[in-house]
Coordinates of C-alpha atoms in Angstrom, one line a residue:
M81 CA -1.5 7.8 19.9
T82 CA -2.0 4.9 22.4
A83 CA -4.7 2.4 21.6
A84 CA -7.8 2.4 23.8
T85 CA -7.8 -0.6 26.2
L86 CA -10.3 -3.3 26.9
D87 CA -10.6 -2.0 30.5
A88 CA -11.7 1.4 29.0
L89 CA -14.4 -0.3 27.1
L90 CA -15.6 -2.3 30.1
S91 CA -15.7 0.9 32.2
E92 CA -18.3 2.3 29.7
G93 CA -20.8 -0.3 30.7
L94 CA -21.7 -3.0 28.2
N95 CA -25.0 -4.5 29.3
G96 CA -26.9 -5.4 26.2
R97 CA -24.3 -3.7 23.8
R98 CA -23.0 -5.7 20.9
V99 CA -19.2 -6.0 20.7
L100 CA -17.4 -7.4 17.6
V101 CA -14.2 -9.2 18.6
R102 CA -11.5 -10.2 16.1
S103 CA -10.0 -13.3 17.6
D104 CA -7.3 -15.6 16.4
L105 CA -8.9 -19.1 16.2
N106 CA -6.7 -20.4 13.4
V107 CA -6.1 -23.9 14.9
P108 CA -5.1 -27.2 13.3
L109 CA -7.8 -29.7 12.5
S110 CA -7.8 -33.5 11.8
D111 CA -10.9 -35.1 10.5
G112 CA -13.0 -32.2 11.7
V113 CA -11.6 -32.2 15.2
V114 CA -9.3 -29.5 16.8
T115 CA -5.9 -31.0 17.5
D116 CA -4.3 -28.1 19.3
D117 CA -6.7 -25.7 21.1
G118 CA -4.0 -23.3 22.4
R119 CA -5.3 -20.3 20.4
I120 CA -8.9 -21.0 21.4
R121 CA -8.0 -21.1 25.1
A122 CA -5.9 -18.0 24.7
S123 CA -8.8 -16.1 23.1
L124 CA -11.5 -17.1 25.7
P125 CA -10.5 -14.7 28.6
V126 CA -11.4 -11.6 26.7
L127 CA -14.6 -13.1 25.3
E128 CA -15.6 -14.2 28.8
K129 CA -14.8 -10.8 30.3
L130 CA -17.1 -9.2 27.8
A131 CA -19.9 -11.7 28.3
A132 CA -19.6 -11.3 32.1
A133 CA -20.1 -7.6 31.6
G134 CA -23.4 -8.3 29.7
A135 CA -22.2 -7.7 26.2
R136 CA -23.6 -9.5 23.2
V137 CA -20.4 -10.8 21.8
L138 CA -19.8 -11.4 18.1
V139 CA -16.6 -13.1 17.1
A140 CA -14.9 -12.8 13.7
A141 CA -12.0 -15.2 12.9
H142 CA -10.3 -17.0 10.1
L143 CA -9.2 -20.6 9.6
G144 CA -6.7 -21.7 7.0
R145 CA -6.4 -20.1 3.6
P146 CA -9.7 -20.5 1.7
K147 CA -9.9 -18.8 -1.7
G148 CA -12.5 -16.2 -0.9
E149 CA -15.4 -18.6 -0.9
P150 CA -16.9 -21.2 1.5
E151 CA -14.9 -24.4 1.8
P152 CA -16.3 -27.0 4.2
K153 CA -12.8 -28.0 5.4
Y154 CA -12.2 -24.5 6.6
S155 CA -15.5 -24.0 8.5
L156 CA -15.3 -22.8 12.0
A157 CA -17.9 -25.3 13.2
P158 CA -15.3 -27.5 14.9
V159 CA -13.9 -24.4 16.6
A160 CA -17.3 -23.4 17.9
A161 CA -17.7 -26.9 19.3
R162 CA -14.4 -26.8 21.1
M163 CA -15.1 -23.3 22.4
A164 CA -18.4 -24.5 23.9
E165 CA -16.5 -27.3 25.7
L166 CA -14.0 -24.9 27.2
T167 CA -16.3 -22.2 28.5
E168 CA -19.5 -22.0 30.5
V169 CA -20.6 -19.1 28.4
S170 CA -23.3 -19.9 25.8
V171 CA -21.6 -20.2 22.4
L172 CA -23.7 -20.0 19.2
R173 CA -22.6 -20.3 15.6
A174 CA -23.7 -18.6 12.4
D175 CA -23.7 -20.4 9.1
D176 CA -22.3 -17.4 7.3
L177 CA -20.3 -14.2 7.9
V178 CA -22.6 -11.3 7.2
G179 CA -25.5 -13.1 5.5
P180 CA -29.0 -14.0 6.7
S181 CA -27.8 -16.4 9.4
A182 CA -25.4 -13.9 11.0
Q183 CA -27.9 -11.1 10.8
E184 CA -30.7 -13.1 12.4
Q185 CA -28.6 -14.5 15.2
A186 CA -26.8 -11.2 15.9
A187 CA -30.2 -9.6 16.3
A188 CA -31.5 -12.3 18.6
L189 CA -28.3 -12.6 20.6
E190 CA -28.9 -12.3 24.4
P191 CA -26.6 -10.4 26.8
G192 CA -23.8 -12.7 27.9
Q193 CA -23.9 -14.9 24.9
I194 CA -21.2 -15.4 22.2
L195 CA -21.9 -15.8 18.5
L196 CA -19.1 -17.1 16.3
L197 CA -19.4 -15.9 12.8
E198 CA -18.3 -18.1 9.9
N199 CA -14.7 -17.8 8.5
V200 CA -14.0 -14.2 7.5
R201 CA -11.9 -15.5 4.6
F202 CA -14.9 -17.1 3.0
D203 CA -15.6 -13.5 1.8
P204 CA -13.1 -12.3 -0.9
R205 CA -13.4 -8.8 0.4
E206 CA -11.6 -9.7 3.7
T207 CA -8.2 -10.0 2.0
S208 CA -8.9 -7.8 -1.1
K209 CA -6.2 -5.3 -2.2
D210 CA -9.0 -2.9 -3.0
D211 CA -9.6 -0.5 -0.2
A212 CA -13.3 0.0 -1.2
E213 CA -14.0 -3.7 -1.2
R214 CA -12.5 -4.2 2.3
A215 CA -14.4 -1.1 3.6
S216 CA -17.7 -2.6 2.3
L217 CA -17.2 -5.8 4.2
A218 CA -16.1 -3.8 7.3
A219 CA -19.4 -1.8 7.1
E220 CA -21.4 -5.0 6.9
L221 CA -19.6 -6.5 9.9
A222 CA -20.2 -3.2 11.8
A223 CA -23.9 -3.3 10.9
L224 CA -24.2 -6.6 12.8
T225 CA -23.6 -4.7 16.0
G226 CA -26.8 -2.6 15.5
G227 CA -25.2 0.8 15.2
E228 CA -24.2 1.2 18.8
G229 CA -21.4 -1.4 18.9
A230 CA -17.7 -1.5 19.5
Y231 CA -14.8 -3.4 18.1
V232 CA -12.0 -5.3 20.0
N233 CA -8.9 -6.6 18.2
D234 CA -7.7 -9.5 20.3
A235 CA -6.1 -11.4 17.3
F236 CA -2.4 -10.7 17.6
G237 CA -1.7 -13.5 15.0
A238 CA -3.5 -11.4 12.4
V239 CA -2.3 -7.8 13.1
H240 CA 0.3 -8.0 10.4
R241 CA -2.4 -8.3 7.8
R242 CA -4.2 -5.4 6.1
H243 CA -7.6 -7.1 6.1
A244 CA -11.1 -5.9 6.5
S245 CA -11.7 -7.4 10.0
V246 CA -8.3 -6.2 11.2
T247 CA -7.7 -2.7 9.9
D248 CA -10.7 -1.3 8.0
I249 CA -13.2 -2.1 10.7
T250 CA -11.6 0.4 13.0
A251 CA -13.0 3.2 10.8
K252 CA -16.6 1.8 11.3
L253 CA -16.7 1.2 15.1
P254 CA -15.0 2.6 18.2
A255 CA -11.9 0.3 18.4
Y256 CA -10.1 -1.2 21.4
Q257 CA -7.1 -3.3 22.0
G258 CA -7.7 -6.7 23.5
D259 CA -5.7 -8.1 26.5
L260 CA -4.0 -10.7 24.3
V261 CA -2.7 -8.1 21.9
R262 CA -1.6 -5.9 24.8
D263 CA 0.4 -8.8 26.4
E264 CA 2.0 -9.9 23.2
L265 CA 3.2 -6.3 22.5
L266 CA 4.6 -5.9 26.0
V267 CA 6.6 -9.2 25.6
L268 CA 8.0 -8.2 22.2
Q269 CA 9.0 -4.8 23.4
R270 CA 10.8 -6.5 26.3
L271 CA 12.7 -8.7 23.8
T272 CA 13.7 -5.9 21.5
E273 CA 14.2 -3.0 23.9
T274 CA 15.0 -4.2 27.4
P275 CA 16.2 -7.8 27.4
Q276 CA 18.0 -8.9 30.5
R277 CA 21.4 -10.4 29.4
P278 CA 22.7 -12.8 28.4
Y279 CA 20.1 -12.9 25.7
T280 CA 19.8 -16.1 23.7
V281 CA 17.7 -16.7 20.6
V282 CA 16.9 -20.2 19.5
L283 CA 15.8 -20.4 15.8
G284 CA 14.5 -23.5 14.0
G285 CA 11.9 -24.4 11.5
S286 CA 12.3 -25.5 7.9
K287 CA 13.4 -22.5 5.8
V288 CA 16.1 -19.9 6.6
S289 CA 14.3 -17.6 4.2
D290 CA 11.5 -17.3 6.7
K291 CA 13.9 -16.0 9.3
L292 CA 16.4 -13.8 7.3
A293 CA 15.1 -10.5 8.5
V294 CA 14.7 -11.7 12.1
I295 CA 18.3 -13.0 12.1
E296 CA 19.6 -9.7 10.7
N297 CA 17.6 -7.6 13.2
L298 CA 18.3 -9.8 16.3
M299 CA 22.1 -10.1 15.7
S300 CA 22.5 -6.5 16.9
R301 CA 20.4 -7.3 20.0
A302 CA 21.0 -10.9 21.1
D303 CA 24.2 -12.3 22.6
T304 CA 23.8 -15.8 21.1
L305 CA 21.9 -17.3 18.2
L306 CA 21.4 -21.1 18.4
V307 CA 20.4 -22.4 15.0
G308 CA 18.6 -25.8 14.4
G309 CA 15.8 -27.2 12.3
G310 CA 15.8 -27.6 8.6
M311 CA 17.2 -24.1 8.1
V312 CA 20.5 -25.1 9.6
F313 CA 21.5 -27.0 6.5
T314 CA 21.8 -23.8 4.5
F315 CA 24.3 -22.6 7.2
L316 CA 26.2 -25.9 7.1
K317 CA 26.4 -25.9 3.3
A318 CA 27.6 -22.3 3.4
Q319 CA 30.5 -23.6 5.6
G320 CA 31.4 -26.2 3.1
H321 CA 29.8 -29.3 4.7
G322 CA 28.1 -32.0 2.7
I323 CA 24.5 -32.3 3.8
G324 CA 23.2 -35.2 1.7
K325 CA 19.6 -34.6 0.5
S326 CA 18.8 -32.3 3.5
L327 CA 16.6 -29.3 2.9
V328 CA 18.7 -26.4 1.6
E329 CA 18.1 -23.0 0.0
D330 CA 21.0 -22.5 -2.4
D331 CA 20.0 -19.0 -3.3
K332 CA 20.5 -18.0 0.4
L333 CA 24.0 -19.3 0.8
D334 CA 25.7 -15.9 0.2
T335 CA 23.3 -14.2 2.6
V336 CA 24.0 -16.8 5.3
K337 CA 27.8 -16.5 4.8
G338 CA 27.3 -12.7 5.3
F339 CA 25.5 -13.4 8.6
L340 CA 28.3 -15.6 9.8
E341 CA 30.8 -12.8 9.1
S342 CA 28.7 -9.9 10.4
A343 CA 27.6 -11.7 13.6
E344 CA 31.2 -11.7 14.8
R345 CA 31.5 -7.9 14.2
Q346 CA 28.3 -7.4 16.2
N347 CA 29.5 -9.5 19.2
C348 CA 26.8 -12.0 18.6
R349 CA 27.7 -15.7 18.6
I350 CA 26.0 -17.9 16.0
V351 CA 26.1 -21.5 17.4
L352 CA 25.5 -24.3 14.9
P353 CA 25.0 -28.0 15.5
T354 CA 28.0 -30.3 15.9
D355 CA 26.0 -33.4 15.1
I356 CA 22.8 -34.3 13.2
V357 CA 20.3 -37.1 13.2
M358 CA 20.5 -38.3 9.6
A359 CA 17.7 -40.6 8.1
S360 CA 17.5 -42.8 5.1
A361 CA 14.0 -41.3 4.3
F362 CA 11.5 -38.8 5.5
A363 CA 9.5 -41.4 7.4
A364 CA 8.9 -42.3 11.0
D365 CA 10.4 -45.8 10.6
A366 CA 13.4 -44.7 8.5
E367 CA 16.9 -45.9 9.5
V368 CA 18.7 -43.2 11.4
E369 CA 22.2 -42.5 12.5
V370 CA 23.7 -39.7 14.5
L371 CA 26.7 -38.2 12.5
P372 CA 29.1 -35.3 13.1
V373 CA 28.5 -32.3 10.8
D374 CA 31.7 -32.9 8.9
A375 CA 30.6 -36.4 8.0
L376 CA 26.9 -36.2 7.3
E377 CA 27.2 -38.3 4.1
S378 CA 29.2 -41.1 5.8
G379 CA 26.3 -43.2 7.0
P380 CA 24.5 -46.1 5.4
A381 CA 22.4 -43.8 3.2
G382 CA 25.4 -41.9 2.0
A383 CA 24.7 -38.8 0.0
E384 CA 20.9 -39.8 -0.1
A385 CA 20.6 -39.2 3.7
L386 CA 18.3 -36.5 5.1
G387 CA 19.0 -34.5 8.3
L388 CA 15.8 -34.4 10.4
D389 CA 16.9 -33.4 13.9
I390 CA 19.8 -31.9 15.7
G391 CA 21.9 -34.6 17.4
P392 CA 22.2 -35.3 21.2
D393 CA 25.5 -33.5 21.6
T394 CA 24.1 -30.4 20.0
A395 CA 20.9 -30.6 22.0
K396 CA 22.9 -30.8 25.2
A397 CA 25.0 -27.8 24.2
F398 CA 21.9 -25.8 23.3
A399 CA 20.5 -26.7 26.7
A400 CA 23.6 -25.5 28.4
E401 CA 23.5 -22.1 26.5
I402 CA 19.8 -21.7 27.6
A403 CA 20.7 -22.5 31.2
Q404 CA 23.2 -19.6 31.3
A405 CA 20.8 -17.0 29.7
K406 CA 18.6 -14.5 31.4
T407 CA 16.3 -14.0 28.4
V408 CA 15.5 -16.7 25.8
F409 CA 13.3 -16.4 22.7
W410 CA 12.6 -19.6 20.8
N411 CA 11.0 -19.8 17.4
G412 CA 10.9 -23.0 15.3
P413 CA 11.4 -26.7 16.2
M414 CA 14.8 -28.3 16.1
G415 CA 13.6 -31.2 13.9
V416 CA 10.5 -33.0 12.6
F417 CA 9.0 -33.3 16.1
E418 CA 5.8 -34.9 14.8
M419 CA 7.8 -38.1 14.4
E420 CA 9.2 -39.6 17.6
A421 CA 12.5 -40.5 16.1
F422 CA 13.2 -36.8 15.3
A423 CA 11.6 -35.1 18.3
K424 CA 14.4 -35.3 20.9
G425 CA 16.2 -32.1 19.9
T426 CA 13.0 -30.1 20.2
A427 CA 12.1 -31.8 23.5
T428 CA 15.5 -31.0 24.9
V429 CA 15.2 -27.3 24.1
A430 CA 11.7 -27.2 25.5
E431 CA 12.8 -29.0 28.7
A432 CA 15.7 -26.5 29.1
L433 CA 13.3 -23.6 28.8
T434 CA 11.2 -25.0 31.6
T435 CA 14.1 -25.4 34.0
T436 CA 16.0 -22.1 33.5
E437 CA 15.5 -19.0 35.7
A438 CA 15.5 -16.9 32.5
F439 CA 12.5 -15.1 31.1
T440 CA 11.4 -17.5 28.3
V441 CA 9.3 -16.8 25.3
V442 CA 8.0 -19.5 22.9
G443 CA 7.4 -17.7 19.6
G444 CA 4.1 -19.2 18.5
G445 CA 3.4 -21.3 15.5
D446 CA 5.1 -24.7 15.4
S447 CA 7.1 -24.0 18.5
A448 CA 3.9 -23.5 20.6
S449 CA 2.4 -26.6 18.9
A450 CA 5.5 -28.6 19.8
V451 CA 5.4 -27.6 23.4
R452 CA 1.8 -28.8 23.7
A453 CA 2.3 -31.9 21.6
L454 CA 5.2 -33.0 23.7
G455 CA 3.2 -32.6 26.9
Y456 CA 4.9 -29.6 28.6
D457 CA 3.0 -27.5 31.1
E458 CA 2.4 -24.1 29.5
D459 CA 2.8 -22.4 32.8
S460 CA 6.5 -23.5 32.9
F461 CA 7.3 -20.9 30.2
G462 CA 7.4 -17.2 30.7
H463 CA 5.1 -16.5 27.7
I464 CA 3.8 -18.7 24.8
S465 CA 3.0 -16.4 21.9
T466 CA -0.1 -16.8 19.6
G467 CA 1.6 -14.5 17.1
G468 CA 3.6 -16.6 14.7
G469 CA 4.1 -14.5 11.6
A470 CA 3.1 -11.3 13.4
S471 CA 5.7 -11.8 16.1
L472 CA 8.4 -12.4 13.5
E473 CA 7.4 -9.2 11.6
Y474 CA 7.6 -7.2 14.8
L475 CA 11.0 -8.7 15.5
E476 CA 12.1 -7.8 12.0
G477 CA 11.2 -4.2 12.8
K478 CA 8.2 -3.9 10.5
A479 CA 5.1 -1.9 11.3
L480 CA 2.0 -4.0 12.0
P481 CA -1.1 -2.6 10.2
G482 CA -3.6 -3.9 12.8
I483 CA -1.7 -2.2 15.6
D484 CA -1.4 1.1 13.7
A485 CA -5.2 1.0 13.0
L486 CA -6.0 0.7 16.7
E487 CA -3.7 3.6 17.5
G488 CA -5.1 5.6 14.5

């Protein structure tokens, strides 16, 4: 069954009707201020469409990983403030999720207004393994819409979770797929089913264990895998290189060796760095030296050195691979981009994606944050995902409970 679309909901006429939207507003904060508003900006078009149609819009979202009870550092108050700055629609905020504040404000909400409910994960029922507990929260969320409401899932970053506001709510209200979810699925289907070739995948980030299933699944689909970030040191150690004190997952060495062998059989090239930026410590002002991969422990810090970025020769080689591709998927930074000394590899990859004629997808999470932090125009990329873990699980070939619930 195909999920009902947002356009179908809009065609029903929404003036005065309450619509509960599950949005992905899980953004980074520093001292109570949003430091990367990408997910907020991505969520606003659907909320604004509904408000323009006269709906009374209720928004459910999570932030961080609270332990099922209110924690001030995870309050959505800073998110509401940023939302209000980014849209001309009136944005209100409840002090709780389904309690007195939410009930009172939902009842008083005017057509065309948005009410942001407090963090759904402040309620332990949201993430409960007990079906009845999740269903009870879903019922209380549905009750906020006054009995004649509708539900829109526009939080692709949460569709891999079996949570009350993602899956169970679809049994309580007529459910519709948001435009953001629709667009993410179309892009991921293109990457897995109909990529234009050559198809290059760039993988980074800290842990190879986070990407094992993605690597295994994409080896049969991609022509080239470019590997950087902290995860690369497990590959390099598997090849017999000394890596100093660099991040490594020793229990994954045999798995990585298997990938290197099976990739060749599947006509997929795994391209590893030829040089690495090695540092004396994990610090912005650490002494650094660019070393070839077969001599990573030959610098001043010796075997105490840490690899914190791909080297310039590798970055140049990765850029050349991207330039030749017709489809590029990038997930995970090439180094510790938050520190200027270790940002060049990530910046070079990002720059290459902005200049290629290929269809380019930035795979959410740290990659999307890096693009914005390094000052690149988001319109220079084919698609910047908000998905993170959900995107990876789709690329692993896993079912997504939130999508299944919509198609129910």
